[in-house]
Amino acid sequence: MSGFTLGNSATLATVTIRVKDRDKMIAFYRDLIGFALKQEENALAIMGTKENEKEQIWLEESPRATDHFGETKRLANYAIWLDSLTDIASVYQRLKKAAYANLQVNITPTQVTLNIIDPEENILILSCLNSEEKVKLETDLSALATEEARFLAPSTRVSTLSFNTPDISQMQDFFNQTLGFQKKATSVSLPDTLDIELNTSNSDKILTPSHEILG
């Protein structure tokens, strides 16, 4: 039986995160990150950018799932790429104004990155090209923030998913042979659309069935 292979035009449609407190997570992703709440349907909160029909983030409420906070989970982190320094500056300013503690800022001559831990300990990485090296310090980032950038731009996209796995080769073979991703050293990819990074972990929590654990 031959495996199904994704076509060259395949892209990531939606990332679903299982959550315990949907209202708290909606408030975080809407009011601080800048996603728009498109609709709520049964246990789902469907979020995306205000001017784009794509449903980029689903928050699936599962109050009986075990949280395993503070422990290694299957989802190591996920990264979102922003095309505008104004957008990432405005997210930064909202987080600072809310005195949000779980935020780290990394500024290089080529890129600005925000490492954020959401209220249920999922690691979110926001990145943007530091065009013409406009940002050198966090004060430069604050200066670029605007009230008009209340919602993320429609070009916002999830660029990387990072998973913990006990067997990188097995995971690579699944993505490569079954789905048609391109195989790399410790990752796989859909060129120009999505990278999936794989990290070795022996934590027993990453073997917990998905419906039984948050994240």
XYZ file of C-alpha atoms in Angstrom:
215
model
C 0.000 0.000 0.000
C 1.586 3.282 -1.066
C 1.678 6.264 1.270
C -0.109 9.529 0.670
C 2.225 12.333 -0.423
C 1.521 16.028 -0.049
C 1.752 18.143 -3.186
C 4.252 20.960 -3.683
C 1.617 23.571 -2.899
C 0.773 22.140 0.542
C 0.878 24.557 3.475
C -0.014 24.424 7.145
C -3.665 25.343 7.682
C -4.213 25.249 11.456
C -2.381 24.542 14.707
C -4.641 23.127 17.420
C -3.664 23.511 21.068
C -5.518 21.546 23.736
C -6.247 23.872 26.682
C -7.837 23.673 30.110
C -9.035 27.288 30.534
C -10.291 28.455 27.139
C -11.366 31.921 28.304
C -7.945 32.692 29.784
C -6.195 31.444 26.643
C -8.517 33.418 24.351
C -7.740 36.566 26.331
C -3.996 35.941 25.979
C -3.964 35.191 22.253
C -6.445 37.950 21.415
C -5.609 40.801 23.787
C -1.827 40.358 24.074
C -0.677 38.505 20.950
C -3.185 40.110 18.584
C -5.092 37.259 16.975
C -8.777 37.845 16.251
C -11.404 35.510 17.718
C -13.342 34.429 14.645
C -15.884 32.172 16.312
C -16.490 29.716 19.129
C -17.878 26.320 18.219
C -18.568 23.679 20.870
C -15.190 23.183 22.611
C -13.236 25.177 20.007
C -12.162 28.804 19.930
C -11.163 29.575 16.341
C -8.586 32.329 15.925
C -6.741 33.953 13.047
C -5.773 37.337 11.687
C -8.506 39.923 11.350
C -8.171 40.464 7.596
C -7.564 36.857 6.555
C -10.111 34.035 6.410
C -7.584 31.408 7.524
C -8.197 29.712 10.876
C -4.607 29.697 12.105
C -5.011 28.763 15.773
C -7.661 26.526 17.328
C -7.910 26.390 21.112
C -9.625 23.118 22.013
C -10.956 23.070 25.561
C -10.358 19.775 27.339
C -10.851 20.334 31.086
C -10.214 16.677 31.963
C -6.840 16.483 30.214
C -3.783 16.349 32.476
C -1.703 19.519 32.338
C 1.771 18.205 33.272
C 2.859 21.817 33.833
C 6.594 22.125 34.370
C 7.288 18.866 32.531
C 8.443 18.052 29.001
C 5.563 17.794 26.544
C 5.386 16.544 22.962
C 5.062 20.107 21.646
C 8.393 21.753 22.433
C 7.422 25.104 20.889
C 5.931 26.684 17.819
C 7.085 29.747 15.929
C 5.100 32.474 14.195
C 6.666 34.717 11.576
C 5.632 38.371 11.339
C 6.447 40.520 8.308
C 6.329 43.853 10.139
C 8.545 45.304 12.866
C 5.542 47.390 13.862
C 3.562 44.212 14.541
C 6.201 42.564 16.726
C 6.879 45.885 18.497
C 3.178 46.258 19.272
C 2.989 42.711 20.684
C 6.039 43.501 22.812
C 4.464 46.727 24.067
C 1.191 44.999 25.000
C 3.066 42.319 26.942
C 5.187 44.920 28.750
C 2.150 47.039 29.577
C 0.423 43.979 31.045
C 3.611 43.218 33.050
C 3.605 39.765 31.480
C 6.439 37.890 33.168
C 7.096 35.006 30.775
C 8.763 37.015 28.009
C 12.321 37.055 26.694
C 13.530 39.394 23.936
C 16.390 38.600 21.582
C 17.596 41.319 19.198
C 20.254 40.662 16.545
C 21.278 42.735 13.508
C 19.070 40.537 11.331
C 16.120 39.479 13.483
C 13.916 40.376 16.452
C 12.549 37.447 18.449
C 10.104 37.258 21.350
C 10.128 34.020 23.352
C 6.839 33.776 25.215
C 5.372 31.136 27.517
C 1.584 31.271 27.315
C -0.668 30.845 30.398
C -0.690 27.041 30.001
C 3.076 26.752 29.440
C 3.152 26.360 25.670
C 6.239 28.088 24.247
C 5.470 30.556 21.473
C 8.258 32.206 19.467
C 7.464 35.360 17.486
C 10.080 36.458 14.949
C 10.504 39.285 12.462
C 13.249 40.448 10.118
C 15.187 43.363 11.616
C 15.131 45.319 8.366
C 17.976 47.822 7.999
C 18.881 47.023 11.623
C 16.236 49.458 12.842
C 16.062 47.824 16.278
C 19.170 47.706 18.446
C 17.623 47.962 21.918
C 14.278 47.238 23.526
C 13.640 50.972 23.656
C 13.847 50.998 19.837
C 11.241 48.261 19.771
C 8.903 50.230 22.048
C 9.232 53.286 19.827
C 7.896 51.347 16.821
C 4.717 50.163 18.574
C 1.396 51.695 17.491
C -2.211 51.426 18.626
C -3.177 50.785 14.986
C -1.334 47.431 15.067
C -3.884 46.071 17.517
C -4.331 42.898 15.434
C -1.682 40.888 13.624
C -1.304 41.454 9.883
C -2.886 38.972 7.432
C 0.587 37.788 6.328
C 1.221 36.305 9.801
C 2.007 32.584 9.561
C 3.090 29.659 11.692
C 6.582 28.918 10.370
C 7.949 26.175 12.632
C 6.635 23.385 14.835
C 9.100 21.789 17.239
C 8.362 18.379 18.745
C 10.002 16.226 21.386
C 10.317 12.570 20.386
C 12.169 9.492 21.662
C 13.144 8.539 18.090
C 13.982 11.299 15.593
C 14.617 8.864 12.727
C 11.209 7.244 13.121
C 9.488 10.632 13.118
C 11.487 11.774 10.098
C 10.532 8.627 8.203
C 6.855 9.239 8.926
C 6.915 12.830 7.696
C 9.198 12.027 4.765
C 7.900 8.687 3.480
C 4.235 8.990 4.406
C 3.569 12.707 3.938
C 6.306 13.777 1.554
C 8.182 16.324 3.688
C 11.811 16.925 2.780
C 14.188 15.252 5.193
C 16.985 17.258 6.834
C 19.564 16.536 9.554
C 17.211 16.664 12.559
C 14.099 18.101 10.939
C 11.750 17.909 7.970
C 10.166 20.680 5.934
C 7.683 21.852 3.367
C 10.025 24.249 1.521
C 9.257 27.940 2.086
C 6.158 27.183 4.156
C 6.804 25.034 7.247
C 9.710 23.511 9.178
C 9.241 20.734 11.707
C 12.112 20.492 14.170
C 12.642 17.260 16.113
C 14.341 17.043 19.504
C 15.335 13.853 21.322
C 13.614 13.375 24.678
C 13.086 10.313 26.874
C 10.333 11.885 28.972
C 7.449 9.452 29.432
C 5.010 12.384 29.125
C 5.614 12.697 25.386
C 4.220 9.169 24.968
C 0.922 10.098 26.645
C -1.984 9.781 24.166
C -2.778 13.226 22.740
C -6.364 13.356 24.022
C -5.166 12.853 27.605
C -2.719 15.778 27.824
C -2.789 19.530 27.287
C -0.708 21.234 24.631
